[in-house]
Amino acid sequence: MPTTSRASRFVLALLAVCLSSIAWADNSSPEGLWKSIDDNSGNPRALIRIVEQEGTLRGTIEEVFPQPGKEQHKTCKECEGENKDAPIIGLTILTGLQKDGDEYTGGEILDPENGKVYRSKAELIDGGEKLQVRGYIGTPILGRTQTWIRQE
């Protein structure tokens, strides 16, 4: 009996290690669905799907949450160029981020509220459960950071 008990414990321990490795692997990349949180109000803003294409990250809005006291726009009225009056749902707002050590840098982020495009960088935190996304002008010190929460 002791051999069976040891074998069972070994199998359970091995299974636990394998499952934790799989979970860790899923959170080691920003790819997936993220809930953006407004850095001023703390309210959820949107669901954004991040995918990797040709070595760079790209984020597209999948859903927008109504904001208390604000009109919800269905299109990007303030955007310029090809994004002018484009539907918010399906709008690509994050482009060009590339892995740079522990961060992702060299990207751009579009703010659909004002149509402005900012330089961006991002970093996974809390074991990959959160993504700090910073939009800035010129230098990262001149910007703002949002924390996005992994949904899948």
C-alpha positions as a LaTeX table, in Angstrom:
\begin{tabular}{lrrr}
\hline
Residue & $x$ (\AA) & $y$ (\AA) & $z$ (\AA) \\
\hline
Met1 & 0.00 & 0.00 & 0.00 \\
Pro2 & 2.70 & 2.58 & 0.79 \\
Thr3 & 4.05 & 2.21 & $-2.77$ \\
Thr4 & 0.63 & 2.95 & $-4.27$ \\
Ser5 & 0.23 & 5.96 & $-2.03$ \\
Arg6 & 3.67 & 7.29 & $-3.00$ \\
Ala7 & 2.97 & 6.66 & $-6.67$ \\
Ser8 & $-0.35$ & 8.50 & $-6.39$ \\
Arg9 & 1.29 & 11.46 & $-4.67$ \\
Phe10 & 4.04 & 11.53 & $-7.30$ \\
Val11 & 1.50 & 11.53 & $-10.14$ \\
Leu12 & $-0.52$ & 14.29 & $-8.46$ \\
Ala13 & 2.60 & 16.38 & $-7.88$ \\
Leu14 & 3.70 & 15.89 & $-11.49$ \\
Leu15 & 0.24 & 16.85 & $-12.72$ \\
Ala16 & 0.27 & 19.99 & $-10.56$ \\
Val17 & 3.66 & 21.02 & $-11.95$ \\
Cys18 & 2.49 & 20.46 & $-15.53$ \\
Leu19 & $-0.71$ & 22.44 & $-15.01$ \\
Ser20 & 1.10 & 25.33 & $-13.35$ \\
Ser21 & 3.59 & 25.38 & $-16.23$ \\
Ile22 & 0.74 & 25.63 & $-18.72$ \\
Ala23 & $-0.86$ & 28.48 & $-16.76$ \\
Trp24 & 2.47 & 30.30 & $-16.54$ \\
Ala25 & 3.06 & 29.93 & $-20.28$ \\
Asp26 & $-0.32$ & 31.50 & $-21.05$ \\
Asn27 & 0.50 & 34.58 & $-18.96$ \\
Ser28 & 4.01 & 35.13 & $-20.28$ \\
Ser29 & 2.72 & 36.96 & $-23.35$ \\
Pro30 & 0.36 & 39.94 & $-23.66$ \\
Glu31 & $-1.64$ & 38.07 & $-26.29$ \\
Gly32 & $-5.25$ & 37.63 & $-25.23$ \\
Leu33 & $-8.31$ & 39.59 & $-24.16$ \\
Trp34 & $-7.85$ & 42.53 & $-21.77$ \\
Lys35 & $-10.24$ & 44.82 & $-19.90$ \\
Ser36 & $-8.95$ & 48.39 & $-19.93$ \\
Ile37 & $-9.57$ & 50.38 & $-16.77$ \\
Asp38 & $-9.89$ & 54.18 & $-16.82$ \\
Asp39 & $-6.93$ & 55.60 & $-14.93$ \\
Asn40 & $-9.03$ & 58.50 & $-13.58$ \\
Ser41 & $-12.38$ & 56.92 & $-12.64$ \\
Gly42 & $-11.32$ & 53.30 & $-12.12$ \\
Asn43 & $-14.24$ & 52.17 & $-14.31$ \\
Pro44 & $-13.84$ & 49.50 & $-17.00$ \\
Arg45 & $-13.61$ & 51.12 & $-20.45$ \\
Ala46 & $-13.32$ & 48.40 & $-23.07$ \\
Leu47 & $-12.30$ & 44.87 & $-23.95$ \\
Ile48 & $-9.23$ & 44.83 & $-26.17$ \\
Arg49 & $-7.88$ & 41.78 & $-27.97$ \\
Ile50 & $-4.09$ & 41.75 & $-28.34$ \\
Val51 & $-2.51$ & 39.54 & $-30.98$ \\
Glu52 & 1.03 & 39.21 & $-32.26$ \\
Gln53 & 1.54 & 39.79 & $-35.97$ \\
Glu54 & 4.98 & 39.61 & $-37.57$ \\
Gly55 & 6.73 & 40.11 & $-34.23$ \\
Thr56 & 4.68 & 43.11 & $-33.10$ \\
Leu57 & 1.62 & 43.43 & $-30.91$ \\
Arg58 & $-1.67$ & 44.78 & $-32.18$ \\
Gly59 & $-4.71$ & 45.61 & $-30.01$ \\
Thr60 & $-8.27$ & 45.88 & $-31.30$ \\
Ile61 & $-11.40$ & 46.98 & $-29.41$ \\
Glu62 & $-13.97$ & 44.17 & $-29.10$ \\
Glu63 & $-16.44$ & 45.78 & $-26.69$ \\
Val64 & $-16.97$ & 49.19 & $-25.10$ \\
Phe65 & $-18.53$ & 49.74 & $-21.67$ \\
Pro66 & $-20.80$ & 52.78 & $-21.15$ \\
Gln67 & $-19.26$ & 55.47 & $-18.95$ \\
Pro68 & $-21.44$ & 57.18 & $-16.34$ \\
Gly69 & $-22.37$ & 60.69 & $-17.46$ \\
Lys70 & $-20.66$ & 60.40 & $-20.86$ \\
Glu71 & $-22.10$ & 60.00 & $-24.32$ \\
Gln72 & $-20.96$ & 56.78 & $-25.94$ \\
His73 & $-19.74$ & 57.31 & $-29.49$ \\
Lys74 & $-20.12$ & 54.47 & $-31.96$ \\
Thr75 & $-17.47$ & 55.89 & $-34.30$ \\
Cys76 & $-14.12$ & 57.61 & $-33.90$ \\
Lys77 & $-15.29$ & 61.14 & $-34.72$ \\
Glu78 & $-12.03$ & 62.79 & $-33.62$ \\
Cys79 & $-9.75$ & 60.38 & $-35.49$ \\
Glu80 & $-7.91$ & 61.36 & $-38.64$ \\
Gly81 & $-7.07$ & 59.51 & $-41.84$ \\
Glu82 & $-8.35$ & 55.97 & $-42.29$ \\
Asn83 & $-9.74$ & 55.90 & $-38.73$ \\
Lys84 & $-11.94$ & 58.99 & $-39.25$ \\
Asp85 & $-15.52$ & 57.93 & $-38.40$ \\
Ala86 & $-14.43$ & 54.28 & $-38.18$ \\
Pro87 & $-16.55$ & 52.12 & $-35.85$ \\
Ile88 & $-15.09$ & 51.95 & $-32.34$ \\
Ile89 & $-15.81$ & 48.22 & $-32.20$ \\
Gly90 & $-13.09$ & 46.66 & $-34.35$ \\
Leu91 & $-10.85$ & 49.74 & $-34.18$ \\
Thr92 & $-7.15$ & 48.96 & $-33.85$ \\
Ile93 & $-5.81$ & 51.17 & $-31.08$ \\
Leu94 & $-2.48$ & 49.54 & $-30.23$ \\
Thr95 & 0.23 & 48.86 & $-32.82$ \\
Gly96 & 3.94 & 48.25 & $-33.17$ \\
Leu97 & 4.91 & 47.09 & $-29.67$ \\
Gln98 & 7.94 & 44.79 & $-29.72$ \\
Lys99 & 9.48 & 42.78 & $-26.90$ \\
Asp100 & 12.41 & 44.63 & $-25.32$ \\
Gly101 & 13.64 & 42.73 & $-22.26$ \\
Asp102 & 10.78 & 42.66 & $-19.76$ \\
Glu103 & 8.85 & 45.40 & $-21.58$ \\
Tyr104 & 7.21 & 45.94 & $-24.93$ \\
Thr105 & 8.30 & 49.22 & $-26.51$ \\
Gly106 & 8.25 & 51.18 & $-29.74$ \\
Gly107 & 4.50 & 51.13 & $-30.24$ \\
Glu108 & 1.70 & 53.59 & $-30.69$ \\
Ile109 & $-1.69$ & 53.83 & $-28.99$ \\
Leu110 & $-4.76$ & 55.64 & $-30.28$ \\
Asp111 & $-7.12$ & 57.36 & $-27.86$ \\
Pro112 & $-10.53$ & 57.08 & $-29.58$ \\
Glu113 & $-11.97$ & 59.85 & $-27.39$ \\
Asn114 & $-9.71$ & 62.56 & $-28.79$ \\
Gly115 & $-8.35$ & 60.87 & $-31.92$ \\
Lys116 & $-4.76$ & 61.43 & $-30.85$ \\
Val117 & $-2.00$ & 58.88 & $-31.35$ \\
Tyr118 & 0.68 & 58.55 & $-28.67$ \\
Arg119 & 3.89 & 56.59 & $-28.39$ \\
Ser120 & 3.41 & 53.58 & $-26.15$ \\
Lys121 & 5.07 & 50.92 & $-24.10$ \\
Ala122 & 3.68 & 48.10 & $-21.99$ \\
Glu123 & 4.75 & 45.71 & $-19.28$ \\
Leu124 & 3.18 & 42.56 & $-17.85$ \\
Ile125 & 2.80 & 42.66 & $-14.06$ \\
Asp126 & 1.29 & 40.47 & $-11.34$ \\
Gly127 & 2.38 & 37.25 & $-13.02$ \\
Gly128 & 0.93 & 38.30 & $-16.37$ \\
Glu129 & $-2.56$ & 38.95 & $-14.98$ \\
Lys130 & $-2.22$ & 42.71 & $-15.58$ \\
Leu131 & $-0.71$ & 44.83 & $-18.32$ \\
Gln132 & 0.51 & 48.36 & $-17.64$ \\
Val133 & 0.06 & 50.35 & $-20.84$ \\
Arg134 & 1.66 & 53.79 & $-21.04$ \\
Gly135 & 0.86 & 56.36 & $-23.70$ \\
Tyr136 & 3.15 & 59.37 & $-23.94$ \\
Ile137 & 4.46 & 62.27 & $-25.99$ \\
Gly138 & 8.21 & 62.42 & $-26.51$ \\
Thr139 & 9.46 & 60.79 & $-23.32$ \\
Pro140 & 7.60 & 58.25 & $-21.15$ \\
Ile141 & 7.66 & 60.70 & $-18.23$ \\
Leu142 & 5.17 & 62.87 & $-20.17$ \\
Gly143 & 2.24 & 60.50 & $-20.33$ \\
Arg144 & $-0.28$ & 58.40 & $-18.49$ \\
Thr145 & $-0.56$ & 54.75 & $-17.58$ \\
Gln146 & $-3.58$ & 52.46 & $-17.59$ \\
Thr147 & $-3.67$ & 49.03 & $-16.03$ \\
Trp148 & $-5.46$ & 46.43 & $-18.11$ \\
Ile149 & $-6.73$ & 43.19 & $-16.55$ \\
Arg150 & $-6.42$ & 39.87 & $-18.37$ \\
Gln151 & $-9.78$ & 38.32 & $-19.24$ \\
Glu152 & $-8.50$ & 35.24 & $-21.08$ \\
\hline
\end{tabular}
